[in-house]
């Protein structure tokens, strides 16, 4: 008689980080081109970097798949480099199509990179989890449930009646999986009275927006309910282009995907869903009052950051980024100072900060888009002064960094080296400039700035001409 030996190989747990949001409720610190997940709000690391570290704790053998906005790609890559982390893939969304499409792309990528039995752990880039060990323990339970081909979510054990979250109504223990429960229903964001009742019942959890799915099962369910999303994502991925460290989804194909959340597209429509309760100091940092609660406070309940002087001030969040901010005789306020905008809001009204952003958009203003300092692959630039026919910027170019080879029709550019060494190429001729030396490029001249040195290159750039818009540029070689 022959004996057959069967080996059970555990599926790969593939972390997926969704990093496509703009965080408009944390304006003016969070902007379209510099959203909250890229900002160090709760410590020295950004929220994205903290999420990557949690991936290493949860699934150390598999690099995460990161789904991000195309505009954020170089900042995401740079933040990974800073913490010496790598990604399995950085997938660029040409436009936001909500979480169902983003997770579908991630599931397809996980199968391609790690096999058809892959289990995907979906987490947002902009959440705070203070007890990482508790999160890892909950993820292990969710992984075991997902290995039985079940869709699983995390339910946050509520600490207060909160109207900012959707809720999960749990229906008792899930047989065979200690620590997991059945889901009765998903509930929309309630009013305060209903939220208080949910808290009293003890069977309701906050909807975290984090999931553990068998990739094939999720795609099968999504195909059943929303076949157009899966079809668009498959086509966008099949036509995707590899660009440096990035996977660029095909814009035309991806735009065909309906824009639906994963809750609406799948979770609220499948017959059975499991939930794993999570008590790990979680918060989605969705507003300034949430950040105040997460921050260290003084004896008067104030959280202060930067150059702040607070007199007779209580229960307030004050952040000064560029100048002294002084408060006298106020309480329950949020005050955020940046180089080009200041927010003053009652702490119980901060959910309406998004209305400020909507107002800026409707009036064609730019303060919701970017800070005065804008990051690029080569470094950054910061607007210092401007007038009708001139603009002054401070450029910082990293060692080995270079701008694209470019030309402008309507403006001249004059450069003064403040620190470091610059290589300036103009119409094919290269010149090295040391500190306090300068040169210029007239309109129509093809030019390029580079930093051949070992330290940051700082340059003051003076633009002058009849039109100074960023769209007056012809890139000959390179990007941005």
Coordinates of C-alpha atoms in Angstrom, one line a residue:
X1 CA 0.0 0.0 0.0
X2 CA 1.3 3.4 -0.8
X3 CA 1.0 6.3 1.6
X4 CA 0.0 9.8 0.5
X5 CA 1.3 12.7 2.5
X6 CA -0.6 15.9 2.3
X7 CA 1.0 19.2 3.3
X8 CA -1.2 22.2 4.1
X9 CA 0.4 25.4 3.1
X10 CA -0.9 28.5 4.8
X11 CA -2.1 31.2 2.3
X12 CA 0.0 34.4 2.2
X13 CA -1.4 37.3 4.2
X14 CA -0.9 40.3 2.0
X15 CA -1.2 43.7 3.6
X16 CA -2.9 46.4 1.5
X17 CA -2.7 50.1 2.5
X18 CA -5.3 52.4 0.9
X19 CA -3.8 55.9 0.7
X20 CA -6.1 57.8 -1.6
X21 CA -7.8 60.3 0.7
X22 CA -7.3 64.0 1.1
X23 CA -8.3 64.6 4.7
X24 CA -10.3 67.8 4.1
X25 CA -11.6 67.9 7.7
X26 CA -8.0 68.5 8.8
X27 CA -7.5 71.6 6.7
X28 CA -5.4 73.7 6.6
X29 CA -2.7 71.3 7.6
X30 CA -4.0 68.6 5.2
X31 CA -4.3 69.6 1.6
X32 CA -5.1 67.8 -1.7
X33 CA -1.4 67.5 -2.6
X34 CA -0.2 66.9 1.0
X35 CA -2.9 64.9 2.8
X36 CA -3.1 63.9 6.4
X37 CA -1.6 60.4 5.9
X38 CA 1.7 61.9 4.8
X39 CA 1.8 64.2 7.9
X40 CA 3.4 63.4 11.3
X41 CA 0.3 64.2 13.4
X42 CA 0.8 62.0 16.4
X43 CA 4.6 61.6 16.6
X44 CA 7.8 61.6 14.6
X45 CA 6.4 59.4 11.8
X46 CA 3.6 60.1 9.4
X47 CA 0.4 58.1 9.6
X48 CA 1.4 56.2 6.4
X49 CA 4.8 55.3 7.9
X50 CA 3.0 54.0 11.1
X51 CA 0.7 51.9 8.9
X52 CA 3.7 50.4 7.1
X53 CA 5.3 49.5 10.4
X54 CA 2.1 47.8 11.5
X55 CA 2.2 45.8 8.3
X56 CA 5.7 44.6 9.3
X57 CA 4.3 43.5 12.6
X58 CA 1.3 41.7 11.2
X59 CA 2.8 40.1 8.0
X60 CA 6.6 40.4 8.2
X61 CA 7.2 38.1 5.2
X62 CA 5.1 40.0 2.7
X63 CA 5.7 43.6 1.6
X64 CA 2.5 45.7 1.4
X65 CA 0.6 46.7 -1.7
X66 CA 0.0 50.5 -1.5
X67 CA -2.9 52.1 -3.5
X68 CA -2.4 55.8 -3.7
X69 CA -3.2 58.9 -5.7
X70 CA -0.9 59.5 -8.6
X71 CA -0.2 63.0 -7.3
X72 CA 1.2 61.6 -4.1
X73 CA 3.5 58.9 -5.6
X74 CA 6.9 60.5 -5.0
X75 CA 6.1 61.5 -1.4
X76 CA 4.8 57.9 -0.7
X77 CA 8.0 56.5 -2.1
X78 CA 10.2 58.9 -0.2
X79 CA 8.4 58.1 3.1
X80 CA 9.0 54.4 2.5
X81 CA 12.7 55.2 1.9
X82 CA 13.0 57.2 5.1
X83 CA 11.9 54.2 7.2
X84 CA 13.9 51.7 5.0
X85 CA 10.7 49.9 4.0
X86 CA 9.8 48.4 0.6
X87 CA 6.4 47.9 -1.1
X88 CA 5.2 44.8 -3.0
X89 CA 3.8 47.4 -5.4
X90 CA 2.8 51.1 -5.3
X91 CA -0.3 51.2 -7.5
X92 CA -1.3 54.7 -8.8
X93 CA -5.0 55.6 -9.2
X94 CA -5.4 58.1 -12.0
X95 CA -8.7 59.1 -10.4
X96 CA -10.5 58.2 -7.2
X97 CA -13.2 55.5 -7.7
X98 CA -13.8 54.7 -4.1
X99 CA -12.8 51.7 -2.0
X100 CA -14.5 48.9 -3.9
X101 CA -12.4 49.5 -7.0
X102 CA -9.2 50.1 -5.0
X103 CA -9.6 46.8 -3.1
X104 CA -10.5 45.0 -6.3
X105 CA -7.2 46.2 -7.8
X106 CA -5.4 45.2 -4.7
X107 CA -7.0 41.7 -4.7
X108 CA -5.9 41.2 -8.4
X109 CA -2.4 42.4 -7.6
X110 CA -2.2 40.1 -4.5
X111 CA -3.2 37.1 -6.6
X112 CA -0.6 38.0 -9.3
X113 CA 2.2 38.5 -6.8
X114 CA 1.4 35.9 -4.1
X115 CA -0.9 33.3 -5.6
X116 CA -4.6 32.6 -5.9
X117 CA -5.0 31.6 -2.2
X118 CA -3.8 35.1 -1.0
X119 CA -5.6 36.6 2.0
X120 CA -5.6 40.4 1.9
X121 CA -5.5 42.6 5.0
X122 CA -7.1 46.0 4.0
X123 CA -6.2 49.0 6.2
X124 CA -6.3 52.7 5.7
X125 CA -3.1 54.8 5.7
X126 CA -4.6 57.5 7.9
X127 CA -5.7 55.6 11.0
X128 CA -4.0 55.6 14.5
X129 CA -3.6 52.3 16.3
X130 CA -1.9 52.8 19.7
X131 CA -1.8 49.2 20.8
X132 CA -0.1 47.4 17.9
X133 CA 0.1 44.1 19.8
X134 CA -3.7 44.0 20.2
X135 CA -4.1 44.8 16.5
X136 CA -1.8 41.9 15.6
X137 CA -3.8 39.5 17.8
X138 CA -7.1 40.6 16.2
X139 CA -5.5 40.3 12.7
X140 CA -4.5 36.7 13.5
X141 CA -8.1 35.8 14.4
X142 CA -9.4 37.5 11.3
X143 CA -6.8 35.6 9.2
X144 CA -8.0 32.3 10.6
X145 CA -11.6 33.2 9.7
X146 CA -10.7 34.3 6.2
X147 CA -8.8 31.1 5.6
X148 CA -12.2 29.4 5.8
X149 CA -13.3 31.6 2.9
X150 CA -15.2 34.1 4.9
X151 CA -15.2 37.9 4.5
X152 CA -14.2 39.5 7.8
X153 CA -14.1 43.0 9.2
X154 CA -12.8 44.7 12.3
X155 CA -15.3 46.2 14.7
X156 CA -13.9 48.9 17.0
X157 CA -15.0 48.6 20.6
X158 CA -16.7 52.0 21.2
X159 CA -15.5 54.3 24.0
X160 CA -18.2 56.9 23.5
X161 CA -21.4 57.5 21.7
X162 CA -20.0 58.9 18.4
X163 CA -22.0 60.1 15.4
X164 CA -19.0 60.3 13.1
X165 CA -18.8 56.5 12.5
X166 CA -21.0 53.9 11.0
X167 CA -21.8 50.9 13.3
X168 CA -21.7 47.1 13.1
X169 CA -24.4 45.2 14.9
X170 CA -22.9 41.9 16.0
X171 CA -25.0 38.8 16.4
X172 CA -23.1 36.5 18.7
X173 CA -20.1 34.2 18.6
X174 CA -18.9 32.6 15.3
X175 CA -18.7 28.9 15.8
X176 CA -15.2 27.5 15.7
X177 CA -13.5 30.8 15.9
X178 CA -13.0 32.2 19.4
X179 CA -12.8 36.0 19.3
X180 CA -14.9 36.3 16.1
X181 CA -18.6 37.1 15.8
X182 CA -21.4 37.1 13.2
X183 CA -22.6 40.4 11.7
X184 CA -26.3 41.1 11.9
X185 CA -26.2 44.3 10.0
X186 CA -24.2 47.4 9.1
X187 CA -25.8 50.7 10.3
X188 CA -25.3 54.1 8.9
X189 CA -24.0 57.0 11.1
X190 CA -26.6 57.5 13.8
X191 CA -27.8 60.6 15.6
X192 CA -26.6 61.1 19.2
X193 CA -29.5 59.5 20.9
X194 CA -29.2 56.3 18.8
X195 CA -25.5 56.2 19.3
X196 CA -26.1 56.3 23.1
X197 CA -28.5 53.3 22.8
X198 CA -25.9 51.4 20.7
X199 CA -23.3 52.0 23.4
X200 CA -25.7 50.7 26.1
X201 CA -26.6 47.6 24.2
X202 CA -22.9 46.5 24.1
X203 CA -23.3 44.5 20.8
X204 CA -22.5 47.4 18.5
X205 CA -19.0 48.3 17.2
X206 CA -17.7 51.2 15.2
X207 CA -17.1 50.3 11.5
X208 CA -13.4 50.5 11.1
X209 CA -13.1 50.3 7.4
X210 CA -10.5 47.5 7.8
X211 CA -11.0 44.0 6.4
X212 CA -9.4 40.6 5.9
X213 CA -10.6 38.9 2.7
X214 CA -9.8 35.8 0.7
X215 CA -8.8 37.6 -2.5
X216 CA -10.7 35.2 -4.8
X217 CA -13.8 35.2 -2.7
X218 CA -13.9 39.0 -2.6
X219 CA -13.6 39.2 -6.3
X220 CA -16.3 36.6 -6.8
X221 CA -18.7 38.5 -4.6
X222 CA -17.9 41.8 -6.2
X223 CA -18.3 40.2 -9.7
X224 CA -21.7 39.0 -8.6
X225 CA -22.9 42.4 -7.3
X226 CA -20.9 44.9 -9.3
X227 CA -19.4 43.2 -12.4
X228 CA -18.6 46.5 -14.0
X229 CA -16.2 47.4 -11.2
X230 CA -14.3 44.1 -11.6
X231 CA -14.2 44.4 -15.4
X232 CA -12.9 47.9 -15.3
X233 CA -10.2 47.0 -12.7
X234 CA -9.0 44.0 -14.7
X235 CA -8.7 46.0 -17.8
X236 CA -7.0 48.9 -16.0
X237 CA -4.5 46.5 -14.5
X238 CA -3.9 44.6 -17.8
X239 CA -3.1 47.9 -19.6
X240 CA -1.1 49.3 -16.6
X241 CA 2.4 50.6 -17.2
X242 CA 5.4 50.1 -14.9
X243 CA 7.1 53.4 -14.2
X244 CA 10.1 53.4 -11.9
X245 CA 8.7 52.0 -8.6
X246 CA 5.1 52.5 -9.6
X247 CA 2.3 50.6 -11.4
X248 CA 0.2 53.1 -13.4
X249 CA -3.3 52.0 -13.9
X250 CA -4.8 52.7 -17.3
X251 CA -6.8 55.9 -16.9
X252 CA -9.4 55.3 -19.5
X253 CA -10.2 51.8 -18.3
X254 CA -10.2 52.7 -14.6
X255 CA -12.5 55.7 -15.2
X256 CA -15.2 53.2 -16.4
X257 CA -15.5 51.7 -12.9
X258 CA -18.5 52.8 -10.9
X259 CA -17.5 54.7 -7.8
X260 CA -18.9 52.7 -4.8
X261 CA -17.6 52.0 -1.3
X262 CA -16.8 48.4 -0.4
X263 CA -19.6 48.5 2.2
X264 CA -22.3 49.3 -0.3
X265 CA -20.8 47.2 -3.1
X266 CA -20.2 44.0 -1.1
X267 CA -20.3 43.9 2.7
X268 CA -24.0 45.0 3.1
X269 CA -25.1 42.6 0.4
X270 CA -23.4 39.2 1.2
X271 CA -25.3 36.7 3.3
X272 CA -22.6 36.1 5.9
X273 CA -19.9 38.4 7.3
X274 CA -17.7 37.9 10.3
X275 CA -16.5 40.7 12.7
X276 CA -13.5 40.6 15.0
X277 CA -13.8 43.1 17.9
X278 CA -10.8 45.4 18.2
X279 CA -9.8 47.3 21.3
X280 CA -6.4 48.7 20.3
X281 CA -6.7 52.5 20.8
X282 CA -7.9 52.9 17.2
X283 CA -9.0 56.3 15.7
X284 CA -9.5 57.4 12.2
X285 CA -8.2 60.9 13.0
X286 CA -11.2 62.3 11.1
X287 CA -11.3 65.7 12.7
X288 CA -9.4 68.2 14.9
X289 CA -11.3 67.3 18.0
X290 CA -10.3 63.6 17.5
X291 CA -6.6 64.7 17.2
X292 CA -7.0 66.8 20.4
X293 CA -8.2 63.7 22.2
X294 CA -5.2 61.7 20.9
X295 CA -2.7 64.4 21.9
X296 CA -0.9 64.9 25.2
X297 CA -2.6 67.8 27.1
X298 CA -1.4 70.1 29.8
X299 CA -3.2 70.7 33.2
X300 CA -5.7 73.0 31.5
X301 CA -6.6 70.4 28.8
X302 CA -4.6 72.2 26.0
X303 CA -2.7 70.4 23.3
X304 CA 0.0 72.8 22.0
X305 CA 2.4 72.4 19.0
X306 CA 5.0 74.9 17.8
X307 CA 5.5 78.5 19.1
X308 CA 2.4 78.9 21.3
X309 CA 1.7 81.1 24.3
X310 CA -1.6 80.2 26.0
X311 CA -2.9 82.4 28.8
X312 CA -6.2 81.7 30.6
X313 CA -6.9 79.1 27.8
X314 CA -8.6 75.7 28.3
X315 CA -9.4 72.5 26.4
X316 CA -8.0 73.8 23.1
X317 CA -5.9 72.5 20.3
X318 CA -3.4 75.1 19.1
X319 CA -0.8 74.4 16.4
X320 CA 1.6 77.0 15.2
X321 CA 3.6 76.2 12.1
X322 CA 5.4 79.4 11.0
X323 CA 4.9 82.1 13.6
X324 CA 3.9 82.8 17.2
X325 CA 0.3 82.1 18.1
X326 CA -1.0 83.6 21.4
X327 CA -4.3 82.9 23.0
X328 CA -6.0 84.8 25.9
X329 CA -9.2 83.9 27.7
X330 CA -10.5 81.3 25.3
X331 CA -11.6 77.7 25.6
X332 CA -12.8 74.7 23.5
X333 CA -11.1 76.1 20.3
X334 CA -9.1 74.6 17.5
X335 CA -6.5 77.1 16.1
X336 CA -4.3 75.9 13.2
X337 CA -1.7 78.3 11.7
X338 CA 0.1 77.6 8.5
X339 CA 2.1 79.8 6.1
X340 CA -0.9 80.8 4.0
X341 CA -4.0 80.1 6.1
X342 CA -5.3 80.1 9.7
X343 CA -8.2 78.2 11.0
X344 CA -10.1 79.2 14.2
X345 CA -13.0 76.9 15.0
X346 CA -15.1 75.8 17.9
X347 CA -14.1 72.3 18.9
X348 CA -17.7 71.0 18.7
X349 CA -18.0 72.4 15.1
X350 CA -14.8 71.0 13.5
X351 CA -16.8 68.5 11.4
X352 CA -17.8 71.5 9.3
X353 CA -14.2 72.4 8.4
X354 CA -14.9 70.5 5.1
X355 CA -17.4 73.3 4.3
X356 CA -14.4 75.8 4.3
X357 CA -12.7 73.5 1.8
X358 CA -15.8 73.4 -0.4
X359 CA -16.0 77.2 -0.2
X360 CA -12.4 77.6 -1.3
X361 CA -13.0 75.2 -4.3
X362 CA -16.2 77.1 -5.4
X363 CA -14.3 80.4 -5.4
X364 CA -11.4 79.1 -7.4
X365 CA -8.9 79.5 -4.6
X366 CA -5.8 77.3 -4.2
X367 CA -5.3 77.0 -0.4
X368 CA -7.0 73.6 -0.3
X369 CA -4.7 72.2 -3.0
X370 CA -1.2 72.7 -1.7
X371 CA 0.9 74.4 1.0
X372 CA 3.3 77.2 0.1
X373 CA 6.0 74.5 0.3
X374 CA 5.4 71.8 -2.4
X375 CA 7.3 68.5 -2.5
X376 CA 8.8 67.1 -5.7
X377 CA 10.9 64.0 -6.5
X378 CA 14.1 66.2 -6.5
X379 CA 13.2 68.1 -3.3
X380 CA 10.8 71.0 -2.7
X381 CA 10.0 74.6 -3.5
X382 CA 8.4 77.3 -1.4
X383 CA 6.8 80.5 -2.6
X384 CA 8.4 83.5 -0.8
X385 CA 7.0 86.5 -2.5
X386 CA 5.0 87.4 -5.7
X387 CA 3.6 90.3 -7.6
X388 CA 2.1 91.1 -11.0
X389 CA 5.2 90.3 -13.0
X390 CA 7.5 88.5 -10.6
X391 CA 7.6 85.5 -8.2
X392 CA 10.3 84.5 -5.7
X393 CA 10.7 80.8 -4.7
X394 CA 13.1 79.0 -2.4
X395 CA 14.2 75.7 -4.0
X396 CA 15.8 72.8 -2.1
X397 CA 17.3 70.1 -4.3
X398 CA 18.4 66.9 -2.7
X399 CA 21.9 65.5 -3.2
X400 CA 21.9 63.8 -6.7
X401 CA 18.5 65.4 -7.5
X402 CA 17.7 67.2 -10.7
X403 CA 14.8 69.0 -12.2
X404 CA 13.5 68.1 -15.6
X405 CA 15.1 69.6 -18.7
X406 CA 12.6 72.3 -19.5
X407 CA 11.7 75.6 -21.3
X408 CA 9.3 78.4 -20.7
X409 CA 7.7 80.7 -23.2
X410 CA 6.7 83.7 -21.1
X411 CA 9.1 83.9 -18.2
X412 CA 12.8 84.3 -17.4
X413 CA 14.3 82.6 -14.4
X414 CA 17.2 84.0 -12.3
X415 CA 19.0 81.7 -9.8
X416 CA 21.1 82.6 -6.8
X417 CA 22.9 79.8 -4.9
X418 CA 22.4 80.2 -1.1
X419 CA 23.9 76.9 0.0
X420 CA 25.7 74.0 -1.8
X421 CA 26.8 73.6 -5.4
X422 CA 24.5 73.8 -8.5
X423 CA 25.0 72.5 -12.0
X424 CA 23.1 74.6 -14.4
X425 CA 22.7 73.5 -18.0
X426 CA 21.4 76.1 -20.4
X427 CA 21.2 75.5 -24.1
X428 CA 23.6 72.6 -23.8
X429 CA 26.3 74.4 -21.8
X430 CA 26.9 73.3 -18.1
X431 CA 28.1 75.6 -15.4
X432 CA 28.9 74.9 -11.7
X433 CA 27.7 77.6 -9.4
X434 CA 29.0 78.0 -5.8
X435 CA 27.4 79.9 -2.9
X436 CA 26.5 83.5 -3.7
X437 CA 27.0 83.0 -7.5
X438 CA 24.1 83.4 -9.9
X439 CA 22.9 82.9 -13.5
X440 CA 19.7 83.1 -15.5
X441 CA 17.7 81.6 -18.4
X442 CA 15.8 83.8 -20.7
X443 CA 12.4 82.8 -22.2
X444 CA 12.8 80.1 -24.7
X445 CA 16.1 78.8 -23.3
X446 CA 16.2 75.0 -22.6
X447 CA 17.6 74.6 -19.1
X448 CA 18.1 72.2 -16.2
X449 CA 19.1 72.5 -12.5
X450 CA 21.0 69.7 -10.7
X451 CA 22.7 69.1 -7.3
X452 CA 25.9 67.2 -7.9
X453 CA 27.0 67.6 -4.3
X454 CA 26.6 65.7 -1.0
X455 CA 24.5 68.3 0.9
X456 CA 21.1 69.9 0.1
X457 CA 21.3 72.6 -2.6
X458 CA 19.3 75.8 -1.7
X459 CA 18.6 78.3 -4.4
X460 CA 16.5 81.5 -4.6
X461 CA 14.7 81.5 -7.9
X462 CA 13.3 84.8 -9.2
X463 CA 10.8 84.5 -12.0
X464 CA 9.8 87.5 -14.1
X465 CA 7.7 87.9 -17.2
X466 CA 4.2 88.4 -18.6
X467 CA 2.8 85.1 -17.4
X468 CA 4.1 83.1 -14.4
X469 CA 1.7 80.1 -14.2
X470 CA 3.0 76.6 -13.5
X471 CA 1.5 75.5 -16.8
X472 CA 4.0 77.6 -18.8
X473 CA 6.5 74.7 -19.1
X474 CA 7.7 72.4 -21.8
X475 CA 9.4 69.4 -20.4
X476 CA 12.1 68.1 -22.7
X477 CA 13.3 65.3 -20.5
X478 CA 12.4 64.0 -17.0
X479 CA 9.3 64.5 -14.8
X480 CA 8.3 67.4 -12.6

